[in-house]
Amino acid sequence: RELVSRRLPYLVKQVQQKIVTAGGGNRHRWARHNQVLCAKGRNLRTVCTGPANRTERVFKGCFSRREHLLVQGAFGSSYFLTTERSGSAMAACSGNGITYLKQDEAVAVDEELMGPLGFSVDQLMELAGLSVACSLAEVYPSTSHPKVLIIAGPGNNGGDGLVAARHLHHFGYTPTICYPKPTDKVLYNGLVTQCKSLRIPFITAEELLAQPIGAFDVVLDAMFGFSFKGDPRPPFAAILNALKPPANPPPIVSVDIPSGWQVEQGDVDGGGLRPDMLVSLTAPKECARTFEGPHHFLGGRFVPPEIATKYSLKLPAYPGTAMCVRIPQTTTAK
């Protein structure tokens, strides 16, 4: 740790990324981007600038979304201070801001894809589930994390999870599916049949809750997506409790929206899931601004130029033939 009272010019030259503790015990992450020093945290209490022979300058403030403070530092240098938790823009630091969609925008994008642009729901689900499986495999290889629990909800998010389970099987994993509220439609019945044909086991919510969740190496959270509203009902409420931090679950990979979070505000009451990995689909949703896990990926490599232009989407480029791309932690939203 470096105390904030250290000189900023030293930090700019020496530190690529460092956790520092400011006055009042608040932690801030500092990173260097093109000679710009970025501080990310919710309540910035004190910032010290200037060389040792200058009077220490102290700045106090509490930053909200898109607010920033430009501090004139030592030797006339400028430092851009912004916040990560509150979702402030950092385009000046990253040079490559990512677009985050509100709930109504995400719904509108899906409607256009499945309307005038000719995509079918099963086609989008297949591409989404494949990208989720590829993202999981990037971080948790089958050699070290073979046993994957897929918890599928009754909607499209759950369908993505069922598709991902099938691909994970072919990738060499040993998936297990918990599908408490199956949807009796041709599409979903077909996905279940495909998984059962591979001898992927299905377990009930009661069977899941009766065994240690730590028996699995990874949990794929595919319960609720961006159209979900309200409080989770049984048996999902009990499953979510079993996955919260006090239960010490294995690594959690959430599909598009961490289940139980609000699409735009995120985990409002602070008692929700804390996924280690988030796989955003098509484009990140507003709640992803508050995601604090180490791994954020984007999947769904099917966005046509018409959609990108209409919604002013700025998304990272997919490398080569990859179905997923990592969103750097230093990149924040526009």
mmCIF file of C-alpha atoms in Angstrom, residues 50-330:
data_model
loop_
_atom_site.group_PDB
_atom_site.id
_atom_site.type_symbol
_atom_site.label_atom_id
_atom_site.label_comp_id
_atom_site.label_asym_id
_atom_site.label_seq_id
_atom_site.Cartn_x
_atom_site.Cartn_y
_atom_site.Cartn_z
ATOM 1 C CA GLY A 50 2.774 18.572 -5.066
ATOM 2 C CA PRO A 51 6.453 17.953 -4.401
ATOM 3 C CA ALA A 52 7.814 17.611 -0.900
ATOM 4 C CA ASN A 53 8.755 21.285 -0.598
ATOM 5 C CA ARG A 54 5.264 22.497 -1.436
ATOM 6 C CA THR A 55 2.341 22.880 0.897
ATOM 7 C CA GLU A 56 0.189 19.781 0.856
ATOM 8 C CA ARG A 57 -3.086 20.362 -0.943
ATOM 9 C CA VAL A 58 -6.115 18.468 0.277
ATOM 10 C CA PHE A 59 -9.194 17.973 -1.827
ATOM 11 C CA LYS A 60 -12.392 16.607 -0.403
ATOM 12 C CA GLY A 61 -15.453 15.387 -2.195
ATOM 13 C CA CYS A 62 -17.964 12.664 -2.837
ATOM 14 C CA PHE A 63 -18.370 11.931 -6.529
ATOM 15 C CA SER A 64 -21.535 10.775 -8.289
ATOM 16 C CA ARG A 65 -22.062 9.473 -11.794
ATOM 17 C CA ARG A 66 -20.214 11.340 -14.519
ATOM 18 C CA GLU A 67 -18.765 13.860 -12.076
ATOM 19 C CA HIS A 68 -15.054 14.428 -12.089
ATOM 20 C CA LEU A 69 -12.466 16.652 -10.502
ATOM 21 C CA LEU A 70 -9.431 17.906 -12.359
ATOM 22 C CA VAL A 71 -6.606 18.446 -9.924
ATOM 23 C CA GLN A 72 -3.608 20.468 -10.886
ATOM 24 C CA GLY A 73 -0.773 18.405 -9.509
ATOM 25 C CA ALA A 74 2.920 18.820 -9.046
ATOM 26 C CA PHE A 75 5.029 20.504 -11.704
ATOM 27 C CA GLY A 76 1.886 21.691 -13.480
ATOM 28 C CA SER A 77 0.762 18.153 -14.321
ATOM 29 C CA SER A 78 -2.955 17.382 -14.463
ATOM 30 C CA TYR A 79 -4.578 14.427 -12.847
ATOM 31 C CA PHE A 80 -8.101 13.255 -13.691
ATOM 32 C CA LEU A 81 -9.989 11.884 -10.693
ATOM 33 C CA THR A 82 -13.143 9.891 -11.185
ATOM 34 C CA THR A 83 -15.114 7.134 -9.552
ATOM 35 C CA GLU A 84 -15.701 3.527 -10.500
ATOM 36 C CA ARG A 85 -18.481 2.515 -8.098
ATOM 37 C CA SER A 86 -20.712 5.395 -9.108
ATOM 38 C CA GLY A 87 -20.228 4.673 -12.811
ATOM 39 C CA SER A 88 -18.398 7.834 -13.801
ATOM 40 C CA ALA A 89 -17.108 8.104 -17.338
ATOM 41 C CA MET A 90 -13.393 7.535 -17.794
ATOM 42 C CA ALA A 91 -13.054 7.922 -21.549
ATOM 43 C CA ALA A 92 -10.308 10.433 -20.947
ATOM 44 C CA CYS A 93 -8.333 7.677 -19.271
ATOM 45 C CA SER A 94 -9.115 4.629 -21.383
ATOM 46 C CA GLY A 95 -9.688 6.236 -24.749
ATOM 47 C CA ASN A 96 -12.148 3.388 -25.504
ATOM 48 C CA GLY A 97 -15.387 3.788 -23.547
ATOM 49 C CA ILE A 98 -17.915 0.968 -23.598
ATOM 50 C CA THR A 99 -21.648 1.557 -24.063
ATOM 51 C CA TYR A 100 -23.964 0.283 -21.320
ATOM 52 C CA LEU A 101 -27.640 -0.322 -22.109
ATOM 53 C CA LYS A 102 -30.649 0.561 -19.990
ATOM 54 C CA GLN A 103 -33.410 -1.997 -19.622
ATOM 55 C CA ASP A 104 -35.707 -0.483 -22.247
ATOM 56 C CA GLU A 105 -32.799 -0.179 -24.675
ATOM 57 C CA ALA A 106 -31.849 -3.830 -24.194
ATOM 58 C CA VAL A 107 -35.450 -4.876 -24.848
ATOM 59 C CA ALA A 108 -35.614 -2.671 -27.964
ATOM 60 C CA VAL A 109 -32.376 -4.113 -29.345
ATOM 61 C CA ASP A 110 -33.679 -7.667 -28.941
ATOM 62 C CA GLU A 111 -36.985 -6.762 -30.596
ATOM 63 C CA GLU A 112 -35.200 -5.281 -33.602
ATOM 64 C CA LEU A 113 -32.854 -8.244 -33.911
ATOM 65 C CA MET A 114 -35.795 -10.671 -33.895
ATOM 66 C CA GLY A 115 -37.976 -8.425 -36.066
ATOM 67 C CA PRO A 116 -36.785 -6.505 -39.113
ATOM 68 C CA LEU A 117 -33.242 -7.891 -38.889
ATOM 69 C CA GLY A 118 -34.343 -11.497 -39.283
ATOM 70 C CA PHE A 119 -32.850 -13.260 -36.249
ATOM 71 C CA SER A 120 -34.845 -15.977 -34.485
ATOM 72 C CA VAL A 121 -34.860 -16.393 -30.708
ATOM 73 C CA ASP A 122 -33.283 -19.857 -30.908
ATOM 74 C CA GLN A 123 -30.522 -18.515 -33.150
ATOM 75 C CA LEU A 124 -29.668 -15.726 -30.713
ATOM 76 C CA MET A 125 -29.880 -18.164 -27.799
ATOM 77 C CA GLU A 126 -27.453 -20.547 -29.484
ATOM 78 C CA LEU A 127 -24.922 -17.801 -30.150
ATOM 79 C CA ALA A 128 -25.307 -16.396 -26.642
ATOM 80 C CA GLY A 129 -24.930 -19.780 -24.945
ATOM 81 C CA LEU A 130 -21.869 -20.615 -27.022
ATOM 82 C CA SER A 131 -20.234 -17.312 -26.084
ATOM 83 C CA VAL A 132 -20.999 -17.953 -22.386
ATOM 84 C CA ALA A 133 -19.364 -21.387 -22.563
ATOM 85 C CA CYS A 134 -16.328 -19.956 -24.360
ATOM 86 C CA SER A 135 -15.992 -17.163 -21.787
ATOM 87 C CA LEU A 136 -16.171 -19.599 -18.865
ATOM 88 C CA ALA A 137 -13.533 -21.795 -20.507
ATOM 89 C CA GLU A 138 -11.201 -18.814 -20.862
ATOM 90 C CA VAL A 139 -11.022 -18.342 -17.088
ATOM 91 C CA TYR A 140 -11.910 -21.740 -15.622
ATOM 92 C CA PRO A 141 -10.413 -24.509 -17.794
ATOM 93 C CA SER A 142 -11.801 -28.008 -17.617
ATOM 94 C CA THR A 143 -8.491 -29.324 -16.306
ATOM 95 C CA SER A 144 -8.853 -27.374 -13.050
ATOM 96 C CA HIS A 145 -12.618 -26.715 -12.879
ATOM 97 C CA PRO A 146 -14.344 -29.709 -14.516
ATOM 98 C CA LYS A 147 -17.566 -29.792 -12.480
ATOM 99 C CA VAL A 148 -19.898 -26.977 -13.534
ATOM 100 C CA LEU A 149 -23.329 -26.429 -12.018
ATOM 101 C CA ILE A 150 -25.718 -24.657 -14.378
ATOM 102 C CA ILE A 151 -28.742 -23.090 -12.667
ATOM 103 C CA ALA A 152 -31.263 -22.232 -15.365
ATOM 104 C CA GLY A 153 -34.283 -20.004 -14.958
ATOM 105 C CA PRO A 154 -37.561 -20.226 -16.875
ATOM 106 C CA GLY A 155 -36.799 -17.493 -19.442
ATOM 107 C CA ASN A 156 -34.294 -16.741 -22.188
ATOM 108 C CA ASN A 157 -31.472 -16.427 -19.681
ATOM 109 C CA GLY A 158 -32.140 -20.006 -18.625
ATOM 110 C CA GLY A 159 -32.176 -21.059 -22.273
ATOM 111 C CA ASP A 160 -28.724 -19.503 -22.678
ATOM 112 C CA GLY A 161 -27.616 -21.610 -19.723
ATOM 113 C CA LEU A 162 -28.954 -24.832 -21.254
ATOM 114 C CA VAL A 163 -27.126 -24.098 -24.513
ATOM 115 C CA ALA A 164 -23.955 -23.319 -22.550
ATOM 116 C CA ALA A 165 -24.262 -26.639 -20.693
ATOM 117 C CA ARG A 166 -24.326 -28.538 -23.990
ATOM 118 C CA HIS A 167 -21.244 -26.744 -25.279
ATOM 119 C CA LEU A 168 -19.414 -27.182 -21.975
ATOM 120 C CA HIS A 169 -20.000 -30.927 -22.244
ATOM 121 C CA HIS A 170 -18.365 -30.932 -25.675
ATOM 122 C CA PHE A 171 -15.525 -28.804 -24.270
ATOM 123 C CA GLY A 172 -14.672 -31.574 -21.812
ATOM 124 C CA TYR A 173 -16.493 -30.378 -18.690
ATOM 125 C CA THR A 174 -18.843 -32.390 -16.474
ATOM 126 C CA PRO A 175 -21.947 -30.186 -16.274
ATOM 127 C CA THR A 176 -24.908 -30.658 -13.969
ATOM 128 C CA ILE A 177 -28.145 -28.765 -14.592
ATOM 129 C CA CYS A 178 -30.641 -27.475 -12.045
ATOM 130 C CA TYR A 179 -33.770 -26.368 -13.930
ATOM 131 C CA PRO A 180 -36.410 -25.841 -11.231
ATOM 132 C CA LYS A 181 -39.135 -24.234 -13.348
ATOM 133 C CA PRO A 182 -38.893 -25.676 -16.881
ATOM 134 C CA THR A 183 -40.737 -23.819 -19.612
ATOM 135 C CA ASP A 184 -43.083 -26.049 -21.581
ATOM 136 C CA LYS A 185 -42.362 -24.700 -25.062
ATOM 137 C CA VAL A 186 -40.907 -26.407 -28.119
ATOM 138 C CA LEU A 187 -37.648 -24.443 -27.946
ATOM 139 C CA TYR A 188 -36.938 -25.180 -24.292
ATOM 140 C CA ASN A 189 -38.106 -28.780 -24.491
ATOM 141 C CA GLY A 190 -35.693 -29.269 -27.364
ATOM 142 C CA LEU A 191 -32.797 -27.840 -25.343
ATOM 143 C CA VAL A 192 -33.592 -30.198 -22.465
ATOM 144 C CA THR A 193 -33.756 -33.172 -24.841
ATOM 145 C CA GLN A 194 -30.383 -32.240 -26.339
ATOM 146 C CA CYS A 195 -28.749 -32.091 -22.894
ATOM 147 C CA LYS A 196 -30.315 -35.362 -21.779
ATOM 148 C CA SER A 197 -29.114 -37.039 -24.968
ATOM 149 C CA LEU A 198 -25.592 -36.219 -23.784
ATOM 150 C CA ARG A 199 -26.409 -37.784 -20.401
ATOM 151 C CA ILE A 200 -26.018 -34.451 -18.623
ATOM 152 C CA PRO A 201 -27.691 -34.977 -15.227
ATOM 153 C CA PHE A 202 -30.602 -32.797 -14.120
ATOM 154 C CA ILE A 203 -31.201 -32.232 -10.402
ATOM 155 C CA THR A 204 -34.088 -30.588 -8.575
ATOM 156 C CA ALA A 205 -33.782 -27.512 -6.391
ATOM 157 C CA GLU A 206 -34.317 -29.717 -3.325
ATOM 158 C CA GLU A 207 -31.495 -32.033 -4.384
ATOM 159 C CA LEU A 208 -29.233 -29.059 -4.993
ATOM 160 C CA LEU A 209 -29.908 -27.487 -1.619
ATOM 161 C CA ALA A 210 -29.423 -30.813 0.173
ATOM 162 C CA GLN A 211 -25.788 -31.075 -0.896
ATOM 163 C CA PRO A 212 -22.787 -28.793 -0.322
ATOM 164 C CA ILE A 213 -22.593 -26.200 -3.068
ATOM 165 C CA GLY A 214 -18.824 -26.558 -2.784
ATOM 166 C CA ALA A 215 -19.085 -29.954 -4.470
ATOM 167 C CA PHE A 216 -18.962 -28.031 -7.760
ATOM 168 C CA ASP A 217 -15.967 -26.164 -9.164
ATOM 169 C CA VAL A 218 -17.942 -23.398 -10.889
ATOM 170 C CA VAL A 219 -21.551 -22.212 -10.795
ATOM 171 C CA LEU A 220 -23.125 -20.781 -13.938
ATOM 172 C CA ASP A 221 -25.870 -18.375 -12.868
ATOM 173 C CA ALA A 222 -28.447 -18.330 -15.683
ATOM 174 C CA MET A 223 -31.539 -17.723 -13.599
ATOM 175 C CA PHE A 224 -32.786 -14.235 -14.464
ATOM 176 C CA GLY A 225 -32.053 -11.838 -17.334
ATOM 177 C CA PHE A 226 -32.691 -8.188 -18.134
ATOM 178 C CA SER A 227 -36.484 -8.592 -18.393
ATOM 179 C CA PHE A 228 -36.812 -9.872 -14.817
ATOM 180 C CA LYS A 229 -38.589 -7.648 -12.285
ATOM 181 C CA GLY A 230 -39.637 -8.049 -8.669
ATOM 182 C CA ASP A 231 -38.328 -10.361 -5.976
ATOM 183 C CA PRO A 232 -37.212 -13.941 -6.712
ATOM 184 C CA ARG A 233 -39.848 -16.520 -5.794
ATOM 185 C CA PRO A 234 -39.310 -20.046 -4.457
ATOM 186 C CA PRO A 235 -37.257 -22.053 -5.067
ATOM 187 C CA PHE A 236 -34.951 -19.412 -6.574
ATOM 188 C CA ALA A 237 -34.863 -17.308 -3.404
ATOM 189 C CA ALA A 238 -33.366 -20.232 -1.451
ATOM 190 C CA ILE A 239 -30.910 -21.006 -4.269
ATOM 191 C CA LEU A 240 -29.741 -17.386 -4.331
ATOM 192 C CA ASN A 241 -29.174 -17.461 -0.577
ATOM 193 C CA ALA A 242 -27.018 -20.557 -1.015
ATOM 194 C CA LEU A 243 -24.861 -18.646 -3.498
ATOM 195 C CA LYS A 244 -24.327 -15.467 -1.500
ATOM 196 C CA PRO A 245 -20.892 -14.685 0.004
ATOM 197 C CA PRO A 246 -21.690 -15.918 3.555
ATOM 198 C CA ALA A 247 -22.244 -19.405 2.107
ATOM 199 C CA ASN A 248 -18.721 -19.392 0.632
ATOM 200 C CA PRO A 249 -19.782 -20.687 -2.812
ATOM 201 C CA PRO A 250 -17.400 -21.702 -5.600
ATOM 202 C CA PRO A 251 -16.673 -19.141 -8.347
ATOM 203 C CA ILE A 252 -19.890 -17.810 -9.866
ATOM 204 C CA VAL A 253 -20.252 -16.893 -13.536
ATOM 205 C CA SER A 254 -23.353 -14.782 -14.181
ATOM 206 C CA VAL A 255 -25.028 -14.615 -17.581
ATOM 207 C CA ASP A 256 -25.729 -11.005 -18.618
ATOM 208 C CA ILE A 257 -27.258 -9.949 -15.262
ATOM 209 C CA PRO A 258 -26.272 -11.306 -11.844
ATOM 210 C CA SER A 259 -29.512 -12.912 -10.655
ATOM 211 C CA GLY A 260 -31.352 -10.818 -8.105
ATOM 212 C CA TRP A 261 -29.767 -7.563 -9.294
ATOM 213 C CA GLN A 262 -31.799 -4.748 -10.784
ATOM 214 C CA VAL A 263 -30.938 -4.260 -14.430
ATOM 215 C CA GLU A 264 -29.993 -0.598 -14.059
ATOM 216 C CA GLN A 265 -29.201 -0.052 -10.376
ATOM 217 C CA GLY A 266 -27.430 -3.347 -9.721
ATOM 218 C CA ASP A 267 -27.422 -4.874 -6.241
ATOM 219 C CA VAL A 268 -29.387 -2.113 -4.552
ATOM 220 C CA ASP A 269 -29.564 -3.515 -1.018
ATOM 221 C CA GLY A 270 -26.027 -4.902 -1.079
ATOM 222 C CA GLY A 271 -27.128 -8.407 -0.159
ATOM 223 C CA GLY A 272 -27.104 -10.043 -3.588
ATOM 224 C CA LEU A 273 -24.750 -12.332 -5.428
ATOM 225 C CA ARG A 274 -21.100 -11.411 -5.815
ATOM 226 C CA PRO A 275 -20.156 -13.169 -9.050
ATOM 227 C CA ASP A 276 -16.504 -13.600 -9.866
ATOM 228 C CA MET A 277 -17.274 -13.334 -13.557
ATOM 229 C CA LEU A 278 -19.907 -11.576 -15.646
ATOM 230 C CA VAL A 279 -20.612 -12.426 -19.275
ATOM 231 C CA SER A 280 -22.521 -9.518 -20.806
ATOM 232 C CA LEU A 281 -24.483 -10.351 -23.941
ATOM 233 C CA THR A 282 -24.864 -8.088 -26.996
ATOM 234 C CA ALA A 283 -23.746 -5.109 -24.878
ATOM 235 C CA PRO A 284 -23.215 -4.619 -21.130
ATOM 236 C CA LYS A 285 -26.252 -3.514 -19.166
ATOM 237 C CA GLU A 286 -26.264 -0.571 -16.742
ATOM 238 C CA CYS A 287 -25.830 -2.789 -13.675
ATOM 239 C CA ALA A 288 -22.470 -3.974 -15.022
ATOM 240 C CA ARG A 289 -21.065 -0.570 -14.058
ATOM 241 C CA THR A 290 -21.124 -1.744 -10.440
ATOM 242 C CA PHE A 291 -19.684 -5.208 -11.131
ATOM 243 C CA GLU A 292 -16.528 -5.592 -9.029
ATOM 244 C CA GLY A 293 -15.432 -9.106 -9.949
ATOM 245 C CA PRO A 294 -12.116 -9.754 -11.692
ATOM 246 C CA HIS A 295 -13.517 -11.103 -14.983
ATOM 247 C CA HIS A 296 -15.909 -9.259 -17.279
ATOM 248 C CA PHE A 297 -16.498 -10.665 -20.762
ATOM 249 C CA LEU A 298 -18.703 -9.668 -23.673
ATOM 250 C CA GLY A 299 -20.412 -12.311 -25.814
ATOM 251 C CA GLY A 300 -22.963 -12.420 -28.584
ATOM 252 C CA ARG A 301 -20.959 -11.729 -31.706
ATOM 253 C CA PHE A 302 -23.916 -10.899 -33.918
ATOM 254 C CA VAL A 303 -24.551 -7.152 -33.606
ATOM 255 C CA PRO A 304 -25.170 -5.717 -37.121
ATOM 256 C CA PRO A 305 -23.968 -2.218 -38.054
ATOM 257 C CA GLU A 306 -27.552 -0.905 -38.141
ATOM 258 C CA ILE A 307 -28.007 -1.673 -34.431
ATOM 259 C CA ALA A 308 -24.561 -0.374 -33.507
ATOM 260 C CA THR A 309 -25.235 2.912 -35.281
ATOM 261 C CA LYS A 310 -28.788 3.418 -34.021
ATOM 262 C CA TYR A 311 -27.852 2.885 -30.375
ATOM 263 C CA SER A 312 -24.361 4.440 -30.653
ATOM 264 C CA LEU A 313 -22.813 1.226 -29.402
ATOM 265 C CA LYS A 314 -19.115 1.273 -28.606
ATOM 266 C CA LEU A 315 -18.006 -2.295 -28.043
ATOM 267 C CA PRO A 316 -14.593 -3.964 -27.950
ATOM 268 C CA ALA A 317 -13.458 -5.783 -31.073
ATOM 269 C CA TYR A 318 -13.575 -9.568 -30.984
ATOM 270 C CA PRO A 319 -10.150 -11.089 -31.696
ATOM 271 C CA GLY A 320 -9.855 -13.476 -34.641
ATOM 272 C CA THR A 321 -12.625 -16.069 -34.598
ATOM 273 C CA ALA A 322 -13.321 -15.723 -30.854
ATOM 274 C CA MET A 323 -16.915 -15.770 -29.602
ATOM 275 C CA CYS A 324 -16.067 -13.661 -26.550
ATOM 276 C CA VAL A 325 -13.844 -10.759 -25.609
ATOM 277 C CA ARG A 326 -12.641 -9.553 -22.236
ATOM 278 C CA ILE A 327 -13.701 -6.081 -21.141
ATOM 279 C CA PRO A 328 -10.718 -4.497 -19.375
ATOM 280 C CA GLN A 329 -11.320 -3.467 -15.789
ATOM 281 C CA THR A 330 -9.871 -0.042 -16.549
#
